[in-house]
Coordinates of C-alpha atoms in Angstrom, one line a residue:
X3 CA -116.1 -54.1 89.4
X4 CA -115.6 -57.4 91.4
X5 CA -111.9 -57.4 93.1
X6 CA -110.1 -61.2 93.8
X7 CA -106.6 -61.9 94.2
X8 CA -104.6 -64.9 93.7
X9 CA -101.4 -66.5 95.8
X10 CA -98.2 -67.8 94.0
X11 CA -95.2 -69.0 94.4
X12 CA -91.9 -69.9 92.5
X13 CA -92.2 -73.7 91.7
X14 CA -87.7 -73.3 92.0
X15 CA -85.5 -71.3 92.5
X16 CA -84.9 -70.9 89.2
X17 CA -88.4 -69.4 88.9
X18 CA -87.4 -66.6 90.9
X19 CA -85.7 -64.7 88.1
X20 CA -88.8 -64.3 86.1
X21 CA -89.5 -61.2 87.9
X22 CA -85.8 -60.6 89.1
X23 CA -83.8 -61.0 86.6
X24 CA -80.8 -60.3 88.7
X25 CA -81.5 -63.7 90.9
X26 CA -80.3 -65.8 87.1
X27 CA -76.8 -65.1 88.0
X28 CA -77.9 -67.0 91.8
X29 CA -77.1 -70.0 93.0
X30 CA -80.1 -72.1 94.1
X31 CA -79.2 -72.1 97.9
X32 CA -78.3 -68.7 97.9
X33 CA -81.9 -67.8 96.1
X34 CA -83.8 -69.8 99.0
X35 CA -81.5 -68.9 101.8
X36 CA -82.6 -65.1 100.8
X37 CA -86.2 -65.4 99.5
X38 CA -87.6 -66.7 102.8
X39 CA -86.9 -63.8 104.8
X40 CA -88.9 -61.6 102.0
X41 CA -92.6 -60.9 102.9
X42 CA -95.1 -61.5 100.5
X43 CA -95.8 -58.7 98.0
X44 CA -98.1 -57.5 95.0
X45 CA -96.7 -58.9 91.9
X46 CA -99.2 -57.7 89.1
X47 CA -102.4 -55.6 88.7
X48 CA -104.9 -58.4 87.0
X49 CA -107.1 -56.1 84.1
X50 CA -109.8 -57.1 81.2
X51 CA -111.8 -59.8 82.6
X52 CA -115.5 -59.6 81.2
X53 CA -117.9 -62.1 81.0
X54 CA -121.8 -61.2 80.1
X55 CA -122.6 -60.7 83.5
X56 CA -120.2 -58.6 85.1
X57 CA -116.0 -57.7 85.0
X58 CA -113.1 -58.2 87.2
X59 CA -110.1 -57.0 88.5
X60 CA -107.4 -58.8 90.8
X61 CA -103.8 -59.2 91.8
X62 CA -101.2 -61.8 91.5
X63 CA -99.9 -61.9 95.6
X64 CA -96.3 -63.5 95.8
X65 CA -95.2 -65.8 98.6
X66 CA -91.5 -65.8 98.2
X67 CA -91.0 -69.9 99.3
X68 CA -90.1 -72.3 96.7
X69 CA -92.2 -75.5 96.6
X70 CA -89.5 -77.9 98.6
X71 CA -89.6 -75.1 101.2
X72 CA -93.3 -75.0 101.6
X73 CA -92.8 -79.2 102.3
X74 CA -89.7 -78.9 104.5
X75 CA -89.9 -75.7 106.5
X76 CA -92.1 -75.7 109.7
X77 CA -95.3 -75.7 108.6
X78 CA -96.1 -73.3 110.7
X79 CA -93.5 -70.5 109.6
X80 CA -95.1 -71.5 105.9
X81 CA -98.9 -71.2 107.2
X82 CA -98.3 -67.8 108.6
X83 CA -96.5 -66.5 105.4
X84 CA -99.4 -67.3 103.4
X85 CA -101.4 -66.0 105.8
X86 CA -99.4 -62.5 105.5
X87 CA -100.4 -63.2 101.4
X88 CA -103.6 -63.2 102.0
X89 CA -103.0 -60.2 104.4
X90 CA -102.1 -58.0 100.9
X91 CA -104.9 -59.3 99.2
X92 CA -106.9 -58.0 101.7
X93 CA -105.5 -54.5 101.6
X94 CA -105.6 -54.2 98.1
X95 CA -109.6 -54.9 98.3
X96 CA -109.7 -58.1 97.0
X97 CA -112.9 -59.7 98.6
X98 CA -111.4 -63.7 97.9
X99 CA -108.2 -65.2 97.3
X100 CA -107.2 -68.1 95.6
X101 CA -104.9 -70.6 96.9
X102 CA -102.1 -71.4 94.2
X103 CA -99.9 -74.4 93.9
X104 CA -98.5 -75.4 97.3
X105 CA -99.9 -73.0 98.9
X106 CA -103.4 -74.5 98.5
X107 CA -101.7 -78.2 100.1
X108 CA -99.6 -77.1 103.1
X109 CA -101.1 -77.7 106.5
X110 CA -104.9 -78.5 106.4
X111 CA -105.0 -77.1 102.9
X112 CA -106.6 -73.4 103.3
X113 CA -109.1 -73.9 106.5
X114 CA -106.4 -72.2 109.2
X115 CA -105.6 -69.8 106.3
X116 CA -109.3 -68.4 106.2
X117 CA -110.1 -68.4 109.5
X118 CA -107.3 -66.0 109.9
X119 CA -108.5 -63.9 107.1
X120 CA -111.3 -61.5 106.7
X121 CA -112.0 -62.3 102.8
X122 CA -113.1 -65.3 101.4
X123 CA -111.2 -67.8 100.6
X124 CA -110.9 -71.5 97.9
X125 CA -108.3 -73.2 96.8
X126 CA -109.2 -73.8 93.1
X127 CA -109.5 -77.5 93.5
X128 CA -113.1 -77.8 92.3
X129 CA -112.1 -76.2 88.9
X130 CA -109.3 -78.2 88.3
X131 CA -110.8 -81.1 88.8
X132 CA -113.7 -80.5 86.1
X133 CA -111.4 -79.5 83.4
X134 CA -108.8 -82.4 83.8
X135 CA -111.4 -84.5 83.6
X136 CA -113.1 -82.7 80.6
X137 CA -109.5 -82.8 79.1
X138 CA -108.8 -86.0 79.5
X139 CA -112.6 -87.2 78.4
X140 CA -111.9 -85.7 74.9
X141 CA -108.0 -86.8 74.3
X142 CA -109.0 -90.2 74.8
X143 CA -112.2 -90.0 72.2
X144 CA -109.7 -88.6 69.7
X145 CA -106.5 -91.2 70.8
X146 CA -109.4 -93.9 70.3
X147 CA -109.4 -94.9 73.7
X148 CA -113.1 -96.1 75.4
X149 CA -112.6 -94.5 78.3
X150 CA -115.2 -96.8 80.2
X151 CA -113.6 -99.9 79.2
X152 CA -110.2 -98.2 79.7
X153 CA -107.8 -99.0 82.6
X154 CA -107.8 -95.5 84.0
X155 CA -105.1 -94.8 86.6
X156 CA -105.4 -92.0 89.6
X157 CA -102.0 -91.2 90.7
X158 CA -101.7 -89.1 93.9
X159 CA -105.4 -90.8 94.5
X160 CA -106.0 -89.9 98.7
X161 CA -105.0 -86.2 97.6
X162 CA -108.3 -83.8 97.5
X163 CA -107.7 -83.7 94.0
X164 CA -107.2 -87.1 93.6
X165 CA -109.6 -88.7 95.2
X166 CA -112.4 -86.2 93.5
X167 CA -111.5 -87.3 90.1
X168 CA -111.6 -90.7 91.2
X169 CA -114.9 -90.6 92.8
X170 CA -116.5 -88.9 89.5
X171 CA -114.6 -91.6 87.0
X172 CA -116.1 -94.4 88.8
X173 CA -119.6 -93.9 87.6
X174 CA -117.9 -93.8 84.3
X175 CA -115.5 -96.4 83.8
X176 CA -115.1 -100.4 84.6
X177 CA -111.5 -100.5 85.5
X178 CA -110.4 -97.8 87.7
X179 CA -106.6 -98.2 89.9
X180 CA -105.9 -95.9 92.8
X181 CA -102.6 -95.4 93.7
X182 CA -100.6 -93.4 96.6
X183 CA -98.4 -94.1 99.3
X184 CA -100.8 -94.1 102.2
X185 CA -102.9 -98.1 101.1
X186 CA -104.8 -97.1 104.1
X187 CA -106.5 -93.9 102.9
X188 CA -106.7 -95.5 99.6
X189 CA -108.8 -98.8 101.5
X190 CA -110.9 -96.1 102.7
X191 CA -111.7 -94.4 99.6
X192 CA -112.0 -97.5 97.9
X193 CA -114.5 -98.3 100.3
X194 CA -116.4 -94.8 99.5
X195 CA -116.3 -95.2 96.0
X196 CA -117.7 -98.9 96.5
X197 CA -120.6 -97.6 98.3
X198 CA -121.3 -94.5 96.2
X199 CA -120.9 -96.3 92.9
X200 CA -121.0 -99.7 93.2
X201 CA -117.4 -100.0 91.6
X202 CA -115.2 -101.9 92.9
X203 CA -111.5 -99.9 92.2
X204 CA -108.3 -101.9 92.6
X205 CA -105.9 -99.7 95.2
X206 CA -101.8 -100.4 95.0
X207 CA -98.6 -98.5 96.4
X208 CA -96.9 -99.9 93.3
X209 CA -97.3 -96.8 91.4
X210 CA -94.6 -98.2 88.7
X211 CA -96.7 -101.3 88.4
X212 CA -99.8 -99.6 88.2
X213 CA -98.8 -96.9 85.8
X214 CA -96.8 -100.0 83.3
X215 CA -100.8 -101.4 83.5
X216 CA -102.8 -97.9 82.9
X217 CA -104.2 -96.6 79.1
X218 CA -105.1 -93.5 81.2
X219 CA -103.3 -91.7 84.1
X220 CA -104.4 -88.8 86.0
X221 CA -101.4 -87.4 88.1
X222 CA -102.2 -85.2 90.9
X223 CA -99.5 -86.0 93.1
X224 CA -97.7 -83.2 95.6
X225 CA -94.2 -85.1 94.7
X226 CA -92.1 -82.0 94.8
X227 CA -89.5 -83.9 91.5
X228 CA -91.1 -85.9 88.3
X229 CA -92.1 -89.3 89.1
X230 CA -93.5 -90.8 86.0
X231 CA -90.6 -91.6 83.5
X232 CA -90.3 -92.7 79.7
X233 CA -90.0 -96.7 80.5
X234 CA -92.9 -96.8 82.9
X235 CA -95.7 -96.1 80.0
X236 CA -97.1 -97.8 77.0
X237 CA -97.7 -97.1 74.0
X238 CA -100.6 -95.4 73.2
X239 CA -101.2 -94.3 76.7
X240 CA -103.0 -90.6 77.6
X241 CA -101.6 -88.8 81.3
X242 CA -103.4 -85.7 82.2
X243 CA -100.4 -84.0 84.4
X244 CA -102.3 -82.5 86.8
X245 CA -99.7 -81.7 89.4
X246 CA -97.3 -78.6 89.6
X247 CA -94.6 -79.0 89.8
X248 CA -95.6 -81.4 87.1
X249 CA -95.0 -85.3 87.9
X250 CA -94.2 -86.0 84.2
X251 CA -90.6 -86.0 83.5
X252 CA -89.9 -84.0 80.5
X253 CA -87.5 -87.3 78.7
X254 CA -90.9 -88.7 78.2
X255 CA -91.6 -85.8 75.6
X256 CA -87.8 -86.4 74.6
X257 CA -88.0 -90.2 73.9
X258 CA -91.7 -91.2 74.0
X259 CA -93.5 -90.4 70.5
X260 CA -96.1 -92.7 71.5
X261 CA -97.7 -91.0 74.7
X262 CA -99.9 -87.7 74.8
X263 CA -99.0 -85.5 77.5
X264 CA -101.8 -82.9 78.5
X265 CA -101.4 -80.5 81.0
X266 CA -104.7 -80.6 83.7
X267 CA -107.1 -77.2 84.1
X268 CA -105.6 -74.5 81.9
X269 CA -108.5 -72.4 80.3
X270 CA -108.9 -69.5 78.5
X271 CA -110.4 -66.1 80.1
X272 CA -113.4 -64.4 79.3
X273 CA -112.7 -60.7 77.9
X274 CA -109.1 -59.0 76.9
X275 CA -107.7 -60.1 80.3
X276 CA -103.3 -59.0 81.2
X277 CA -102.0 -60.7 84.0
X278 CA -99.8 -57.8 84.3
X279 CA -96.8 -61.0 83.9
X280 CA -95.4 -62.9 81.6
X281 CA -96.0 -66.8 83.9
X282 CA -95.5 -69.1 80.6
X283 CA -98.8 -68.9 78.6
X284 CA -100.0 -67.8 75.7
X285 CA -102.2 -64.3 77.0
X286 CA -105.9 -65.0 78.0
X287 CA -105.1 -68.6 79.8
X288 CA -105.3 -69.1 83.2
X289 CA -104.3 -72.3 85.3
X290 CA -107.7 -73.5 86.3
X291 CA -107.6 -73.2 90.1
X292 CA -106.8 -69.6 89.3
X293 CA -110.1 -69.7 87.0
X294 CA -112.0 -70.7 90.4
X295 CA -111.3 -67.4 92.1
X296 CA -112.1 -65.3 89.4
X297 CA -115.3 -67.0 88.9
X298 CA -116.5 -66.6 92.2
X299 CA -115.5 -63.0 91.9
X300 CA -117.6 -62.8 88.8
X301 CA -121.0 -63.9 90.0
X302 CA -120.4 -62.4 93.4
X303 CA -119.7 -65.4 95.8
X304 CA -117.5 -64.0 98.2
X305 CA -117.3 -67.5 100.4
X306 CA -115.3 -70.3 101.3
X307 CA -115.6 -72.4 98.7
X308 CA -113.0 -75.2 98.3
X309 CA -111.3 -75.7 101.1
X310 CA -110.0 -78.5 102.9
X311 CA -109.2 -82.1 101.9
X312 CA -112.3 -83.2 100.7
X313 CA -113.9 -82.1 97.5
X314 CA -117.8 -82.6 96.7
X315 CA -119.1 -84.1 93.1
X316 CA -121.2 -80.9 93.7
X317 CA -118.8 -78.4 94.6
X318 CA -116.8 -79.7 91.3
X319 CA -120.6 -79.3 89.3
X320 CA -121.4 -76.4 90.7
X321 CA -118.1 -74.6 89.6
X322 CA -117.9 -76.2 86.4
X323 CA -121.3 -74.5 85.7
X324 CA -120.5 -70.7 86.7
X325 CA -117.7 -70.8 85.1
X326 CA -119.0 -72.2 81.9
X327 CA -121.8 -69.3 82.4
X328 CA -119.4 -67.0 82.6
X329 CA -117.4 -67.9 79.7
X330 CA -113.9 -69.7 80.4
X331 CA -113.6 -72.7 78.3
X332 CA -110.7 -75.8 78.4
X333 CA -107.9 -74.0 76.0
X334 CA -107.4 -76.7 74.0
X335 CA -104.2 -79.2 74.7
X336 CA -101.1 -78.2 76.1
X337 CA -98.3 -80.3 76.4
X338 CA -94.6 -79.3 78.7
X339 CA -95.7 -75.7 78.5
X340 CA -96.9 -75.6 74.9
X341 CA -100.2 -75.9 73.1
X342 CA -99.9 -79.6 71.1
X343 CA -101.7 -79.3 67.5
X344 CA -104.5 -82.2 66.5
X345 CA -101.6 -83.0 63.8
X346 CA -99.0 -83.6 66.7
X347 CA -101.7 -85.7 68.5
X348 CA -102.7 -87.4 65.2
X349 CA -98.7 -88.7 64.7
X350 CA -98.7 -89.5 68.4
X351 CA -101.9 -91.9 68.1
X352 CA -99.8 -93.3 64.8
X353 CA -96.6 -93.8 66.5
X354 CA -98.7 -95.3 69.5
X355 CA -100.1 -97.9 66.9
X356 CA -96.4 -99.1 65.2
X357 CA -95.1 -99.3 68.8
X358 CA -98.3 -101.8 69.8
X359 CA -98.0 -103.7 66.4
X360 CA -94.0 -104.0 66.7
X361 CA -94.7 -105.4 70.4
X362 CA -96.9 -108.1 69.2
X363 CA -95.1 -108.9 66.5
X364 CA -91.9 -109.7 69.1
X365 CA -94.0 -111.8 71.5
X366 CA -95.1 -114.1 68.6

């Protein structure tokens, strides 16, 4: 039986009373004033995965900090609590960890946290980066979008996430836009890209610009509050919401019939797997970056595998391969924490149609 465990996090405070209940009655402040004096701890007993190959068992490690506290406290106080995560793993006999949420960003995004560790260690990234892209290559077939002569938008671009999804999409389509805050990492990927591909992207810091331009937006930003909003998209357009906490605010499923929201890398897990917790989806799916770890634990690859900011096209190949051998699969479409039927998706592609004949209609 190959051992893994996994690191999470409450996304809010909020989040904390999923597994105490008590916390509901909380306020916010109180809940992070108290939760980041508590060390990390086991949360579940992971049972049931089984691919053709081989089975595996893990644990879901908790690191009591919220995600604004992983960005504002001293990174340094946050590094060495996830450290202490990975510490449990460890004695539970995991032989790799995975890196969830903010805890795979923080600092230099895993490398201090494996050197200080005696298992291996990966953030995910190369996983979730395959199946967004995978996802978002089949809702644009069925939304009738060509996605090479689509604008395609990256949002959160210089990110490691980012900037791998970029780097695969420009083989693939004509009109790529990269967008983040920093325009002189994004210069410098352009320039990459340019070299690699021979596609030459367009890079902005407007994001609300860009995304008012884009047929098809990848979000992968580490924005700690919802960023994209119901008047910055048009109709008909696809975002893959890569990011968690998600970058999507929920009016847009509120107001906007005419967009599809997906939610990036959730799969389904080979065998009869309990996560031993209830963390908002249906049983046998998995975020993909937790996917990663139990992959490697599967065919045996106790190593580093993603770490760091960058992210290979091979790393992301490599991964989408074992895993594919192994058995997990995309799970379909969810949408704000739900799975979204072809018939939803089918009245959202009409709506997106009425909207784009009523606009052209007004401007003659």
């Amino acid at each position: 039986m190959e051992k893994f465990a996994f690191i999470v996090h409450p996304f809010t405070a909020k989040d904390f009373g999923r597994k105490f209940s008590i916390a509901n009655h909380w306020s916010d402040g109180f809940i992070e004033g108290l939760i980041k004096y508590i060390p990390p701890f086991k949360v579940s007993h992971i049972t049931g995965i089984e691919s053709p190959f081989s089975r595996a068992e893990g644990w879901l490690i908790g690191c009591p900090l919220t995600s604004r506290q992983m960005v504002e406290m001293p990174e340094d106080y946050v590094i060495r609590k996830i450290i202490k995560a990975g510490k449990v793993a460890e004695k539970l006999g995991a032989k790799v960890v995975g890196l969830g949420s903010f805890t795979s960003v923080v600092g230099d995004a895993g490398i201090t946290i494996a050197k200080n560790l005696n298992i291996a260690v990966t953030t995910g990234n190369s996983y979730t980066v395959a199946t967004a892209l995978e996802g978002t290559r089949e809702a644009a077939k069925i939304m009738g979008h060509n996605l090479a002569k689509a604008n395609v938008l990256v949002l959160g671009a210089t990110g490691s996430i980012g900037a791998a999804c970029a780097q695969i999409l420009a083989r693939e389509v004509r009109y790529l836009t990269l967008a983040a805050r920093n325009e002189g990492k994004l210069e410098k990927l352009a320039e990459q890209i340019l070299r690699s591909t021979g596609l030459a992207v367009r890079v902005t810091a407007n994001t609300k610009s860009a995304l008012k331009a884009a047929d098809i937006i990848i979000a992968v930003t580490s924005a700690v509050d919802s960023i994209i909003e119901p008047e910055d998209l048009k109709p008909g357009a696809i975002v893959c919401d890569v990011a968690r906490p998600r970058n999507v605010s929920r009016r847009v499923a509120e107001v906007r019939n005419d967009i599809l929201v997906i939610e990036g890398g959730v799969v389904e897990v080979p065998g009869q797997v309990d996560f031993g917790i209830n963390f908002g989806f249906p049983p046998g799916m998995a975020y993909a970056c937790m996917a990663e770890t139990m992959t490697l634990a599967l065919e045996q690859r106790y190593e580093n595998f993603t770490l760091g900011r960058t992210l290979t096209v091979k790393q992301v190949e490599t991964i989408s391969h074992l895993a594919k051998k192994h058995g997990f699969k995309l799970s379909g479409f969810r949408s704000f924490e739900r799975a979204i039927t072809p018939a939803e998706i089918a009245a959202i592609k009409a709506n997106a149609a009425a909207s784009n004949t009523s606009q052209r209609r007004e401007i003659i």
